[in-house]
Short mmCIF file of C-alpha atoms in Angstrom, two decimals:
data_model
loop_
_atom_site.label_atom_id
_atom_site.label_comp_id
_atom_site.label_asym_id
_atom_site.label_seq_id
_atom_site.Cartn_x
_atom_site.Cartn_y
_atom_site.Cartn_z
CA MET A 387 -22.03 -32.79 -12.30
CA LEU A 388 -19.12 -33.46 -9.95
CA TYR A 389 -20.34 -34.73 -6.60
CA VAL A 390 -17.88 -34.44 -3.70
CA ILE A 391 -19.20 -36.83 -1.06
CA GLY A 392 -18.14 -37.23 2.56
CA LEU A 393 -18.02 -40.83 3.80
CA GLY A 394 -17.82 -40.19 7.54
CA LEU A 395 -15.10 -41.63 9.74
CA GLY A 396 -15.61 -45.36 10.06
CA ALA A 397 -17.39 -48.06 8.10
CA ALA A 398 -19.02 -48.20 4.66
CA THR A 399 -22.41 -47.71 6.30
CA ASP A 400 -21.44 -44.25 7.60
CA ILE A 401 -22.32 -42.78 4.20
CA THR A 402 -25.47 -40.64 4.22
CA VAL A 403 -28.55 -41.90 2.41
CA LYS A 404 -28.28 -38.94 0.01
CA GLY A 405 -24.63 -39.72 -0.65
CA LEU A 406 -25.32 -43.41 -1.32
CA GLU A 407 -28.14 -42.63 -3.75
CA ILE A 408 -25.87 -40.28 -5.71
CA ILE A 409 -22.98 -42.79 -5.82
CA ARG A 410 -25.26 -45.42 -7.34
CA MET A 411 -26.33 -43.11 -10.18
CA CYS A 412 -22.86 -41.81 -11.10
CA ASP A 413 -20.94 -42.91 -14.19
CA ARG A 414 -17.56 -42.88 -12.43
CA VAL A 415 -16.72 -43.08 -8.72
CA TYR A 416 -13.34 -42.12 -7.22
CA LEU A 417 -12.08 -42.64 -3.67
CA GLU A 418 -9.47 -40.18 -2.40
CA SER A 419 -6.91 -42.42 -0.73
CA TYR A 420 -4.13 -40.30 0.76
CA THR A 421 -5.46 -37.92 3.44
CA SER A 422 -7.21 -40.50 5.65
CA ILE A 423 -8.33 -44.13 5.89
CA LEU A 424 -11.53 -46.05 6.61
CA SER A 425 -11.99 -49.16 8.72
CA THR A 426 -13.13 -51.10 5.66
CA SER A 427 -11.50 -52.19 2.41
CA LEU A 428 -12.03 -50.86 -1.09
CA LYS A 429 -13.60 -54.20 -2.04
CA ASP A 430 -16.12 -53.92 0.82
CA LEU A 431 -17.00 -50.38 -0.26
CA GLU A 432 -17.61 -51.56 -3.82
CA GLN A 433 -19.84 -54.37 -2.60
CA PHE A 434 -21.91 -52.08 -0.37
CA TYR A 435 -22.16 -49.20 -2.85
CA GLY A 436 -22.81 -51.56 -5.77
CA CYS A 437 -20.29 -50.03 -8.16
CA LEU A 438 -16.67 -49.99 -9.29
CA ILE A 439 -14.50 -47.52 -7.35
CA ILE A 440 -11.33 -45.99 -8.78
CA GLU A 441 -8.62 -45.23 -6.20
CA ALA A 442 -7.41 -41.63 -6.49
CA ASP A 443 -3.92 -41.02 -5.11
CA ARG A 444 -2.26 -37.65 -4.52
CA GLU A 445 -0.65 -37.55 -7.97
CA LEU A 446 -3.99 -38.03 -9.72
CA VAL A 447 -5.91 -35.49 -7.63
CA GLU A 448 -3.27 -32.76 -7.45
CA ASN A 449 -1.57 -33.11 -10.83
CA ASN A 450 -4.15 -34.73 -13.11
CA ALA A 451 -7.48 -33.48 -11.79
CA ASP A 452 -8.86 -33.10 -15.30
CA GLU A 453 -8.97 -36.90 -15.56
CA ILE A 454 -11.47 -36.95 -12.69
CA LEU A 455 -13.79 -34.22 -13.92
CA PRO A 456 -16.84 -35.10 -16.06
CA LYS A 457 -16.00 -35.41 -19.76
CA ASN A 458 -19.28 -33.92 -20.95
CA GLU A 459 -22.57 -32.43 -19.74
CA GLU A 460 -24.21 -35.86 -19.51
CA GLU A 461 -21.62 -37.51 -17.24
CA ASN A 462 -21.83 -37.57 -13.45
CA VAL A 463 -18.73 -38.21 -11.33
CA ALA A 464 -18.55 -38.94 -7.59
CA PHE A 465 -15.40 -38.07 -5.65
CA LEU A 466 -15.46 -39.78 -2.24
CA VAL A 467 -13.66 -38.32 0.76
CA VAL A 468 -13.18 -39.88 4.19
CA GLY A 469 -14.75 -37.56 6.77
CA ASP A 470 -16.12 -34.32 5.32
CA PRO A 471 -15.24 -32.99 1.85
CA PHE A 472 -13.73 -29.81 3.28
CA GLY A 473 -11.48 -31.59 5.76
CA ALA A 474 -8.45 -31.07 3.47
CA THR A 475 -7.47 -28.14 1.24
CA THR A 476 -6.84 -30.54 -1.66
CA HIS A 477 -10.57 -31.06 -2.02
CA SER A 478 -11.24 -27.33 -2.11
CA ASP A 479 -8.69 -27.07 -4.92
CA LEU A 480 -10.47 -29.80 -6.91
CA ILE A 481 -13.75 -27.91 -6.58
CA LEU A 482 -12.12 -24.68 -7.76
CA ARG A 483 -10.66 -26.47 -10.80
CA ALA A 484 -14.08 -27.85 -11.64
CA ARG A 485 -15.70 -24.41 -11.39
CA GLU A 486 -12.98 -22.95 -13.66
CA LYS A 487 -14.06 -25.44 -16.32
CA ASN A 488 -17.74 -24.63 -15.76
CA VAL A 489 -18.39 -28.05 -14.24
CA LYS A 490 -21.28 -28.04 -11.79
CA VAL A 491 -20.34 -29.17 -8.27
CA LYS A 492 -22.46 -30.44 -5.42
CA VAL A 493 -21.06 -31.25 -1.97
CA ILE A 494 -22.56 -33.87 0.34
CA HIS A 495 -21.33 -33.34 3.90
CA ASN A 496 -20.63 -35.91 6.62
CA SER A 497 -19.01 -36.12 10.04
CA SER A 498 -15.31 -35.27 10.36
CA ILE A 499 -12.61 -35.46 13.00
CA LEU A 500 -13.06 -31.72 13.58
CA SER A 501 -16.44 -32.37 15.18
CA ALA A 502 -16.06 -35.97 16.33
CA VAL A 503 -13.26 -35.09 18.79
CA GLY A 504 -16.02 -33.89 21.10
CA CYS A 505 -16.31 -37.56 22.10
CA CYS A 506 -13.56 -37.02 24.68
CA GLY A 507 -15.72 -34.53 26.58
CA LEU A 508 -14.00 -31.29 25.62
CA GLN A 509 -16.47 -28.72 24.35
CA LEU A 510 -16.15 -28.00 20.63
CA TYR A 511 -16.69 -24.25 20.86
CA ARG A 512 -13.54 -24.03 23.02
CA PHE A 513 -11.20 -25.35 20.34
CA GLY A 514 -8.77 -22.86 18.83
CA GLU A 515 -6.66 -23.19 15.69
CA THR A 516 -6.13 -26.79 14.59
CA ILE A 517 -2.49 -27.69 13.99
CA SER A 518 -0.64 -30.44 12.16
CA ILE A 519 2.39 -32.23 13.58
CA PRO A 520 4.67 -33.42 10.76
CA TYR A 521 7.14 -36.28 10.80
CA TRP A 522 10.66 -35.05 11.52
CA THR A 523 13.69 -36.06 9.52
CA GLU A 524 17.38 -35.68 10.30
CA ASP A 525 17.50 -32.46 8.29
CA TRP A 526 14.02 -31.05 8.91
CA GLN A 527 12.54 -30.64 12.38
CA PRO A 528 10.00 -27.78 12.33
CA SER A 529 8.47 -26.62 15.59
CA SER A 530 6.32 -23.63 14.56
CA PHE A 531 3.17 -25.58 15.48
CA TYR A 532 4.22 -25.37 19.14
CA GLU A 533 3.73 -21.59 19.11
CA LYS A 534 0.17 -22.09 17.86
CA ILE A 535 -0.53 -24.45 20.78
CA ILE A 536 0.73 -21.79 23.19
CA SER A 537 -1.34 -19.13 21.43
CA ASN A 538 -4.46 -21.25 21.93
CA ARG A 539 -3.64 -21.80 25.60
CA GLN A 540 -3.15 -18.05 26.08
CA ARG A 541 -6.77 -17.67 24.98
CA ASP A 542 -7.84 -20.60 27.17
CA LEU A 543 -8.63 -22.76 24.15
CA HIS A 544 -8.04 -26.43 23.34
CA THR A 545 -5.78 -27.49 20.46
CA LEU A 546 -6.52 -30.38 18.13
CA CYS A 547 -3.28 -31.79 16.73
CA LEU A 548 -3.69 -33.72 13.48
CA LEU A 549 -0.84 -36.18 13.02
CA ASP A 550 1.16 -36.73 9.85
CA ILE A 551 0.21 -39.35 7.26
CA LYS A 552 2.55 -40.61 4.56
CA VAL A 553 0.75 -42.54 1.82
CA LYS A 554 2.33 -43.18 -1.57
CA GLU A 555 5.03 -40.59 -0.95
CA PRO A 556 7.77 -40.65 -3.63
CA THR A 557 11.31 -41.37 -2.47
CA ILE A 558 13.92 -38.65 -2.94
CA GLU A 559 15.80 -40.97 -5.29
CA SER A 560 12.74 -41.49 -7.47
CA ILE A 561 12.18 -37.73 -7.74
CA MET A 562 15.76 -37.22 -8.88
CA LYS A 563 15.61 -40.15 -11.31
CA LYS A 564 12.06 -39.29 -12.42
CA LYS A 565 11.14 -42.89 -11.75
CA LYS A 566 8.04 -43.73 -9.72
CA GLU A 567 9.13 -45.35 -6.46
CA TYR A 568 7.27 -44.85 -3.21
CA MET A 569 8.08 -45.04 0.48
CA PRO A 570 6.11 -47.47 2.67
CA SER A 571 2.93 -45.93 4.11
CA LYS A 572 3.16 -44.73 7.69
CA PHE A 573 0.85 -42.95 10.12
CA MET A 574 2.08 -40.92 13.08
CA SER A 575 0.99 -42.22 16.50
CA VAL A 576 0.23 -40.18 19.61
CA THR A 577 3.41 -41.68 21.05
CA GLU A 578 5.54 -40.22 18.27
CA ALA A 579 3.76 -36.86 18.49
CA ALA A 580 4.32 -36.69 22.25
CA ILE A 581 8.02 -37.52 21.86
CA GLN A 582 8.46 -34.68 19.37
CA LEU A 583 6.63 -32.25 21.65
CA LEU A 584 8.81 -33.25 24.60
CA LYS A 585 11.92 -32.54 22.53
CA ILE A 586 10.57 -29.09 21.63
CA ILE A 587 9.78 -28.40 25.28
CA GLU A 588 13.30 -29.39 26.26
CA GLU A 589 14.68 -26.87 23.76
CA LYS A 590 12.29 -24.19 25.04
CA ALA A 591 12.97 -24.80 28.72
CA GLU A 592 11.86 -21.30 29.68
CA ALA A 593 8.30 -22.04 28.54
CA SER A 594 7.97 -24.99 30.88
CA THR A 595 7.87 -22.68 33.90
CA GLU A 596 4.90 -20.73 32.57
CA GLU A 597 1.33 -21.77 33.24
CA ILE A 598 0.42 -21.62 29.56
CA GLY A 599 3.56 -23.44 28.46
CA LEU A 600 3.79 -27.20 28.13
CA ASN A 601 5.83 -29.52 30.27
CA LYS A 602 6.06 -33.26 30.73
CA SER A 603 3.23 -33.16 33.31
CA THR A 604 0.77 -31.31 31.03
CA VAL A 605 -2.46 -33.29 30.69
CA VAL A 606 -3.20 -34.32 27.09
CA VAL A 607 -5.78 -36.46 25.31
CA GLY A 608 -4.88 -39.21 22.85
CA LEU A 609 -7.52 -40.51 20.45
CA ALA A 610 -7.32 -43.40 18.02
CA ARG A 611 -9.70 -44.56 15.28
CA VAL A 612 -12.40 -42.03 16.18
CA GLY A 613 -15.76 -43.17 14.84
CA TRP A 614 -14.66 -46.80 14.44
CA GLU A 615 -15.97 -49.73 16.46
CA ASN A 616 -12.61 -50.02 18.27
CA GLN A 617 -12.26 -46.31 19.05
CA SER A 618 -9.79 -45.58 21.87
CA ILE A 619 -9.37 -42.51 24.10
CA VAL A 620 -6.86 -41.94 26.89
CA VAL A 621 -6.16 -38.94 29.14
CA CYS A 622 -2.73 -38.72 30.76
CA SER A 623 0.38 -36.58 31.06
CA LEU A 624 2.43 -35.72 27.98
CA GLU A 625 5.27 -37.82 29.35
CA GLU A 626 2.99 -40.84 29.84
CA MET A 627 1.58 -40.36 26.33
CA SER A 628 5.09 -40.79 24.92
CA SER A 629 5.01 -44.47 25.88
CA ILE A 630 1.33 -45.37 25.42
CA ASP A 631 0.27 -47.72 22.62
CA LEU A 632 -3.17 -46.86 21.25
CA GLY A 633 -2.94 -49.43 18.49
CA PRO A 634 -3.47 -49.00 14.75
CA PRO A 635 -4.08 -45.61 13.03
CA LEU A 636 -5.51 -43.08 12.72
CA HIS A 637 -4.44 -41.12 15.81
CA CYS A 638 -4.84 -37.51 16.91
CA LEU A 639 -3.76 -35.58 20.00
CA ILE A 640 -5.48 -32.82 21.96
CA ILE A 641 -3.75 -30.27 24.18
CA PRO A 642 -6.55 -29.01 26.46
CA ALA A 643 -6.92 -25.43 27.65
CA VAL A 644 -5.29 -24.54 30.97
CA LYS A 645 -8.65 -24.22 32.73
CA LEU A 646 -11.41 -26.75 32.10
CA HIS A 647 -15.15 -26.38 32.60
CA PRO A 648 -16.35 -28.66 35.45
CA VAL A 649 -18.31 -30.78 32.95
CA GLU A 650 -15.19 -31.18 30.80
CA SER A 651 -13.14 -32.22 33.81
CA GLU A 652 -15.73 -34.77 34.92
CA PHE A 653 -16.11 -36.19 31.41
CA MET A 654 -12.37 -36.61 30.97
CA THR A 655 -12.10 -38.68 34.15
CA LEU A 656 -13.83 -41.43 32.16
CA TYR A 657 -10.64 -41.80 30.12
CA THR A 658 -7.93 -40.91 32.62
CA CYS A 659 -5.11 -43.42 33.02
CA LYS A 660 -5.41 -45.23 36.33
#
């Protein structure tokens, strides 16, 4: 059996009782280590779970998944995922590969950022399509996600913006030389995301005059380390967000709908910049 187990968003103790019991009976335990991070170390996880944990990077999961799958009908393998197992398409792909090889799969769910963002007071049923904001480079500066934000606002829906993560990304030189060299890990902040959005808005000046379009005064929500003990939430203008420091990762950004429910408006005043 392959068990795909959600760990929740914060500490080692966020694991469900069912998930913990399964981990302790598995022959091998892997931790997916490139789509998110926990507030605790691998060593602390091993101590709490009472077992050895193998770190699974992108290369192992996406290119060598067969190494993870059970070797025979008697072996049980746990694949641990921060948040919920279906929070990233990579995990769905692993499950499909297992099924192709007639490996039984069981999923143990947990909380994810897609539900935990309700902590800011915006109602979950009013969220539209979730978007990702990627890091820009000198030669690659996509802005298609902006149109999805506008589409959500046209339908009076909120937009959750997941911010780019670079963990164990190979350098261009190493790809060309076929030699494994990796760039330093980095995690996009709400500040960086806001700066990129402001640049897009500047290029799409006509949109800034529309009610549904964004401008530097548009109210946004910045969240950091959701589910951790030092969780941080701030509500301010997009321009103000471009200079706010919410501390260490992980961050995400919300572009609220144009019209808020009175309860949403009241709740968000708890986090509004004074």
